[in-house]
mmCIF file of C-alpha atoms in Angstrom:
data_model
loop_
_atom_site.group_PDB
_atom_site.id
_atom_site.type_symbol
_atom_site.label_atom_id
_atom_site.label_comp_id
_atom_site.label_asym_id
_atom_site.label_seq_id
_atom_site.Cartn_x
_atom_site.Cartn_y
_atom_site.Cartn_z
ATOM 1 C CA ARG A 1 24.190 16.061 -20.436
ATOM 2 C CA ASP A 2 22.690 14.125 -17.543
ATOM 3 C CA ILE A 3 21.816 10.488 -18.115
ATOM 4 C CA ILE A 4 19.451 8.235 -16.209
ATOM 5 C CA GLY A 5 19.825 4.587 -17.160
ATOM 6 C CA LEU A 6 17.805 1.523 -16.219
ATOM 7 C CA ALA A 7 18.849 -1.933 -17.375
ATOM 8 C CA GLU A 8 19.262 -5.500 -16.198
ATOM 9 C CA THR A 9 22.313 -6.792 -14.338
ATOM 10 C CA GLY A 10 25.143 -7.709 -16.694
ATOM 11 C CA SER A 11 23.936 -5.526 -19.559
ATOM 12 C CA GLY A 12 27.017 -3.250 -19.649
ATOM 13 C CA LYS A 13 25.869 -0.175 -17.716
ATOM 14 C CA THR A 14 29.251 0.291 -16.030
ATOM 15 C CA GLY A 15 31.039 0.170 -19.374
ATOM 16 C CA ALA A 16 28.575 2.641 -20.838
ATOM 17 C CA PHE A 17 29.628 5.161 -18.176
ATOM 18 C CA ALA A 18 33.293 4.220 -17.793
ATOM 19 C CA ILE A 19 34.435 3.969 -21.423
ATOM 20 C CA PRO A 20 33.586 7.588 -22.416
ATOM 21 C CA ILE A 21 35.089 8.884 -19.149
ATOM 22 C CA LEU A 22 38.314 6.929 -19.703
ATOM 23 C CA GLN A 23 38.484 8.094 -23.330
ATOM 24 C CA ALA A 24 38.086 11.740 -22.276
ATOM 25 C CA LEU A 25 40.799 11.317 -19.623
ATOM 26 C CA LEU A 26 43.182 9.858 -22.211
ATOM 27 C CA GLU A 27 42.481 12.744 -24.609
ATOM 28 C CA CYS A 28 42.847 15.370 -21.849
ATOM 29 C CA LYS A 29 45.955 17.458 -22.282
ATOM 30 C CA GLY A 30 47.707 18.167 -18.972
ATOM 31 C CA GLN A 31 45.828 17.680 -15.732
ATOM 32 C CA PRO A 32 42.055 17.095 -15.747
ATOM 33 C CA GLU A 33 39.779 19.161 -13.539
ATOM 34 C CA ALA A 34 39.651 18.142 -9.876
ATOM 35 C CA PHE A 35 36.171 16.656 -10.376
ATOM 36 C CA PHE A 36 36.263 15.218 -13.875
ATOM 37 C CA ALA A 37 33.259 12.903 -13.609
ATOM 38 C CA CYS A 38 30.764 11.716 -11.042
ATOM 39 C CA VAL A 39 28.750 8.528 -11.552
ATOM 40 C CA LEU A 40 26.136 7.606 -8.946
ATOM 41 C CA SER A 41 25.030 4.012 -9.186
ATOM 42 C CA PRO A 42 22.917 2.060 -6.711
ATOM 43 C CA THR A 43 24.133 -1.428 -5.868
#
């Protein structure tokens, strides 16, 4: 389930990580786990 992505600036990488995480949080019943997701992204 690990993903390594490489793409140009402005290509939607942040959305590719954030949208599925936000969707899972919205579908989560009750409280999510303490560490629900971890995205490491160099600047």
